[in-house]
Amino acid sequence: MLRFLLPRLASAALAALVSSLVVFVLMRSVPGDIVGQMLGQTIDPTASAALRTFFGLDQAMHTQFVDWLARVLQGDLGRSWYQGQAVTRMISEAFTVTLQIALLTLVLATLIGVPLGVIAGIYEGRRLDAAIQAFNLIGLSAPVFWVGLMLLVGTSAFFNWSPPFAWRSPSEDLADNLAIVLLPVLSLAVLQAAAYSHFVRECMVGELRRDHVRAAFAKGLSPAQVYFKHALRNILIPLVTFMGMILIQILGGTVVIESLFSLPGLGRLILSGIQGRDYPVVQGALLFVVLIAISVNLAVDALYGLIDPRLRR
Amino acid sequence: MATGSRWTARLAIMLVAGTLAASAFAQTAGEVLLYGKTDPGARSGGRLTIGSLTEPPAMDPYHQAADARIRVTVLSYQGLFYESASGEAIPLLAESFTVSPDGLTYTIKLRQGVKFHTGQTMSAEDVKYSYDYLRDPKNGSPGAGDFSTVQTIDAPDAQTVVFRLSSRNGLLPITLTHRYGGVIPKDYFATPDARARLNQQSVGTGPFKLKQFRQNSVLVFEKFQDYWQKGLPHLEEVTFAFMPNSAAMVVAARSGRVDMGIFTRPQDAEQLTSTAGLKLVRTPSMNQKSIDLGSEHPILKDERVRQAIALAVDKEAVMKASISGYGQVLGTMVAGMQARWGLPLSEVPNQKVDLGRARRLLAEAGHPNGFEIDLTTIITYDWMDAAAVLIAEQLKQIGIRVNIKKVELGVWVRNFQSKQMGFTFNDWPSSPDPSLLFYRHFRATPMGADFRNWNNAQASALLDRGREESDYAKRREIYNEFQKMLASSVPTIMMFSSDLLAVERDRVRNHQQHPTGWYFGVVKTWVAN
């Protein structure tokens, strides 16, 4: 186990450090800072200097980075310069929103995409396959933003309905929560279901041509037994890898969907942080995103072992 | 309006005489006008939801210059005076005031029985603390510069505050309004986490208390039960829903999720005019869409080049193209103040398109074949995109080849503050007074910021006189002269003010938008059920 974890953790730590440094330097190289935004048309040098001191911007850049890093290592991401709230709290609030959307999307996309892919694989070359492939093509080529907008405008035009605007977590108000996440999840799921279906079909087609499948048929097993026990089982490993990739992709794709549907998720937190030059928020949230991506990859690696005992050695 | 102008006349007489005790009449007249007109049929209760495309970065009126912040904090924080829609300073937390004959001492009597949201009663010490904090540049408030002529603030007794000035400043009352600061309890900023806490809890005296501020989602205000104006506000609760894009807002307005939507693009608002139960309300504003011509630019520093550009720009056509005509073409004054302070449009130089003269001016300036120049536009300011294309076409007629350069707002602000504006579009709001509009922007340094490096001594002298003078008629003369100078020397081309656009449901009553775009009008808004 240690031999599995240690090298991965070391490279994860390095990746987090390097990306943090890049974000730190990039944010400070972008013209304009919070002081400029707070003072607007005022350019009083005393006021400007006072604010720079208040935010620690008068320190040398490497001092600022070391200070920030030292606090991060103690689990303190600092406070938002605008909101005054702890960045960790802002991230956790925003991430629960994004995570709910992402997980629901993943579930829905899996439920739609995997069966479609399996069916298309089984019926390779026939009409059903062509229909499913058409769906895949449309789903893969339609931009999330466009699908979301069409759903939003469409439901408004046909049902005179629009989602509630104020975010409610499932524990606050489940009905409202589901009404809020319905359209965003649908718009994301269409795309991901198509990606899934395409991927599973390819795997399935390849698998069904292999010798052990033919042998199973020759043995007289029922098609259901062949498909589910002999073919599908072998595509689980690539499927899990693919799920990990999709999850990361969905987490990234929510930025657009959060903006479209007014959701206070991680993407919008980062976006408004960048626009306002709220360095602690941007640095903290991006570090968090990097950690998430690393953990998903780690989890996928670990899952291989569970699915395929040969990989445990 | 009649009472308003009578009050103004009185104010002028009182200031000139230098002795005054505001009469009972003046106070009542003023109070009626606070927060817009009173609706005798108004009923109390109910909630209002307003959709907004802009979101305040924070709720701190002392340290945030953003207009999106001012719009909403005016509901929770109050100054000593209120800036009426027509640009007068009407006593608010002040009850009356007197000015010494030399114009250097303002003695302000405070209203009694005013409570803070924290429960304390307001006294002169709180007022002194608030304005002393605001004007000390070490506290980093964008409002500090407005108080450069204030020498001391004293609180001789619980109901009296005395401002002593180093030089005459006729606009002190309008400075004590709402753009920055507001009266808060003494020593508030000495308490731990004071700035951050303003995002969760308001500490002003205004009609609404902050209930909840959730970034990227909603801002909720509730009625302040101990508010000093009896019977106000009418609404129990006001919610601002922040919409990141206009499609979501159109949908929310149509389905009734919001009672009112404040739009920035006419084409979005227009989509709703055919929906039953919704109406589009236009209000002339105090913002201006302009083209700035910074004299640090090697070509633009020649006045003749700037005049030539002004003569080639067809403001009307640009307004039609960029905001579908939902606005007012400007001379040298924003629409909301044109009647009271504007030079009549017929008297403003360089307003009619005259390509012949423009070409001659360019030739005289040594550019007979025109030149090439970058025009800066700001990303997310939609109107600028259409306007830039049209301006490029218009300037091509006199040989100026325009490259459109899009920059992000933060970058633009940096260029602006470092006085490297070059040739750029600008979009800025104003407080309702010509000095607040012009002084900082056009007065030469160090008194002003002179962002466009205009460095015009004559204009600066006029701006100084305008600030010292308190007589309305004389001020008007001074500012008319200044506006002529502005239009003939062209450090900026004020093109148009876009109207404020509100789409309201039937149940929304007596909502009067203030020309600043700040939500003062919500105080007297009520809802029918």
Coordinates of N, CA and C in Angstrom, one line a residue, chain B residues 50-129:
Chain B
I50 N -36.1 41.9 -6.7 CA -35.5 42.6 -7.8 C -34.4 41.9 -8.4
G51 N -34.5 41.7 -9.7 CA -33.4 41.0 -10.4 C -32.3 42.0 -10.8
S52 N -31.1 41.7 -10.6 CA -30.0 42.7 -10.9 C -28.9 42.0 -11.7
L53 N -28.4 42.6 -12.7 CA -27.3 42.0 -13.4 C -25.9 42.4 -12.8
T54 N -25.9 43.3 -11.9 CA -24.7 43.7 -11.2 C -24.7 43.3 -9.8
E55 N -23.6 42.9 -9.2 CA -23.6 42.5 -7.9 C -22.5 43.2 -7.1
P56 N -22.8 43.7 -5.9 CA -21.8 44.4 -5.1 C -20.7 43.5 -4.7
P57 N -19.4 43.9 -4.8 CA -18.3 43.1 -4.4 C -18.4 42.9 -2.8
A58 N -18.9 43.9 -2.1 CA -19.0 43.8 -0.7 C -20.0 44.9 -0.2
M59 N -20.4 44.9 1.0 CA -21.4 45.8 1.5 C -20.8 46.9 2.4
D60 N -19.6 47.2 2.2 CA -18.9 48.2 3.1 C -18.9 49.6 2.4
P61 N -19.7 50.5 2.9 CA -19.9 51.8 2.2 C -18.6 52.7 2.4
Y62 N -17.8 52.3 3.3 CA -16.6 53.2 3.5 C -15.4 52.8 2.6
H63 N -15.3 51.6 2.2 CA -14.1 51.2 1.5 C -14.3 50.6 0.1
Q64 N -15.5 50.7 -0.4 CA -15.8 50.2 -1.7 C -16.3 51.2 -2.7
A65 N -15.6 51.5 -3.7 CA -16.1 52.6 -4.6 C -17.1 52.1 -5.6
A66 N -17.2 50.8 -5.8 CA -18.0 50.2 -6.9 C -19.5 50.8 -6.8
D67 N -19.9 51.2 -8.0 CA -21.3 51.7 -8.1 C -22.3 50.6 -7.7
A68 N -22.0 49.4 -8.0 CA -22.9 48.3 -7.6 C -23.1 48.2 -6.1
R69 N -22.1 48.6 -5.4 CA -22.2 48.7 -3.9 C -23.1 49.8 -3.5
I70 N -22.8 51.0 -4.1 CA -23.6 52.2 -3.7 C -25.1 52.0 -3.9
R71 N -25.4 51.4 -5.0 CA -26.8 51.2 -5.4 C -27.6 50.6 -4.2
V72 N -27.0 49.6 -3.5 CA -27.8 48.9 -2.5 C -27.5 49.4 -1.1
T73 N -26.3 49.9 -0.8 CA -26.1 50.3 0.6 C -26.8 51.6 0.9
V74 N -27.3 52.3 -0.1 CA -28.1 53.5 0.3 C -29.4 53.1 1.0
L75 N -29.8 51.9 1.0 CA -30.9 51.4 1.8 C -30.6 51.3 3.3
S76 N -29.4 51.0 3.6 CA -29.0 50.8 5.0 C -28.3 52.0 5.6
Y77 N -27.6 52.8 4.8 CA -26.8 53.9 5.4 C -27.3 55.2 4.9
Q78 N -27.2 56.2 5.8 CA -27.7 57.5 5.5 C -26.6 58.6 5.8
G79 N -26.6 59.6 4.9 CA -25.7 60.7 5.2 C -26.5 61.8 5.9
L80 N -25.9 63.0 6.1 CA -26.6 64.1 6.8 C -27.6 64.7 5.8
F81 N -27.3 64.5 4.5 CA -28.2 65.1 3.5 C -28.6 64.0 2.5
Y82 N -29.7 64.3 1.7 CA -30.1 63.4 0.7 C -30.0 64.1 -0.7
E83 N -29.5 63.5 -1.7 CA -29.4 64.1 -3.0 C -30.7 63.8 -3.8
S84 N -31.5 64.9 -3.9 CA -32.8 64.7 -4.6 C -32.5 64.4 -6.1
A85 N -33.5 63.9 -6.7 CA -33.4 63.6 -8.2 C -33.0 64.8 -9.0
S86 N -33.4 66.0 -8.5 CA -33.0 67.1 -9.3 C -31.7 67.8 -8.9
G87 N -31.0 67.2 -7.9 CA -29.7 67.6 -7.6 C -29.6 68.5 -6.4
E88 N -30.6 68.6 -5.6 CA -30.5 69.5 -4.4 C -30.1 68.6 -3.2
A89 N -29.4 69.2 -2.2 CA -29.1 68.5 -1.0 C -30.2 68.8 0.0
I90 N -31.0 67.8 0.4 CA -32.1 68.0 1.3 C -31.7 67.4 2.7
P91 N -31.9 68.1 3.8 CA -31.5 67.6 5.1 C -32.1 66.2 5.3
L92 N -31.3 65.2 5.8 CA -31.8 63.9 6.0 C -31.6 63.6 7.5
L93 N -30.4 63.1 7.9 CA -30.1 63.0 9.3 C -29.8 64.4 9.9
A94 N -29.5 65.3 9.1 CA -29.4 66.7 9.5 C -30.9 67.2 9.6
E95 N -31.2 68.2 10.5 CA -32.5 68.7 10.5 C -32.5 70.1 9.9
S96 N -31.4 70.8 10.2 CA -31.3 72.1 9.6 C -29.8 72.5 9.7
F97 N -29.4 73.5 9.0 CA -28.0 74.0 9.1 C -27.9 75.5 8.9
T98 N -26.8 76.0 9.4 CA -26.5 77.4 9.2 C -25.1 77.5 8.7
V99 N -24.8 78.6 7.9 CA -23.5 78.8 7.4 C -23.0 80.2 7.9
S100 N -21.8 80.3 8.4 CA -21.3 81.5 8.8 C -21.1 82.5 7.7
P101 N -21.1 83.8 7.9 CA -21.0 84.8 6.8 C -19.8 84.6 5.9
D102 N -18.7 84.1 6.5 CA -17.5 83.9 5.6 C -17.6 82.6 4.9
G103 N -18.6 81.8 5.1 CA -18.8 80.6 4.4 C -17.9 79.5 4.8
L104 N -17.2 79.6 6.0 CA -16.3 78.6 6.4 C -16.7 77.7 7.5
T105 N -17.9 78.1 8.1 CA -18.3 77.2 9.2 C -19.8 76.8 9.0
Y106 N -20.0 75.5 8.9 CA -21.3 74.9 8.8 C -21.7 74.3 10.1
T107 N -22.8 74.9 10.7 CA -23.3 74.3 11.9 C -24.6 73.5 11.6
I108 N -24.5 72.3 11.9 CA -25.6 71.4 11.5 C -26.4 70.8 12.7
K109 N -27.7 71.1 12.8 CA -28.5 70.5 13.9 C -29.0 69.1 13.4
L110 N -28.9 68.2 14.3 CA -29.2 66.8 13.9 C -30.7 66.5 14.3
R111 N -31.2 65.6 13.5 CA -32.5 65.0 13.8 C -32.5 64.2 15.1
Q112 N -33.6 64.3 15.9 CA -33.6 63.6 17.1 C -34.2 62.2 17.0
G113 N -33.9 61.4 17.9 CA -34.5 60.1 18.0 C -34.2 59.1 16.8
V114 N -33.0 59.3 16.2 CA -32.6 58.4 15.1 C -31.9 57.2 15.7
K115 N -32.3 56.0 15.4 CA -31.7 54.8 15.9 C -30.8 54.2 14.8
F116 N -29.7 53.6 15.3 CA -28.9 52.7 14.4 C -29.5 51.3 14.4
H117 N -29.1 50.5 13.4 CA -29.6 49.1 13.3 C -29.1 48.3 14.5
T118 N -28.0 48.9 15.2 CA -27.5 48.2 16.4 C -28.3 48.5 17.6
G119 N -29.2 49.4 17.5 CA -30.1 49.7 18.6 C -29.7 51.0 19.4
Q120 N -28.5 51.5 19.2 CA -28.1 52.7 19.8 C -28.8 53.9 19.2
T121 N -28.8 55.0 20.0 CA -29.4 56.3 19.5 C -28.3 57.1 18.9
M122 N -28.5 57.7 17.7 CA -27.5 58.5 17.1 C -27.2 59.8 17.8
S123 N -25.9 60.2 18.0 CA -25.6 61.5 18.6 C -24.6 62.1 17.7
A124 N -24.3 63.4 18.1 CA -23.3 64.2 17.3 C -21.9 63.5 17.3
E125 N -21.6 62.8 18.4 CA -20.3 62.1 18.5 C -20.2 61.1 17.4
D126 N -21.3 60.4 17.1 CA -21.2 59.4 16.0 C -21.0 60.0 14.7
V127 N -21.7 61.2 14.5 CA -21.5 61.9 13.2 C -20.1 62.3 13.0
K128 N -19.6 62.9 14.1 CA -18.2 63.4 14.0 C -17.2 62.2 13.7
Y129 N -17.4 61.1 14.4 CA -16.5 60.0 14.2 C -16.6 59.5 12.7

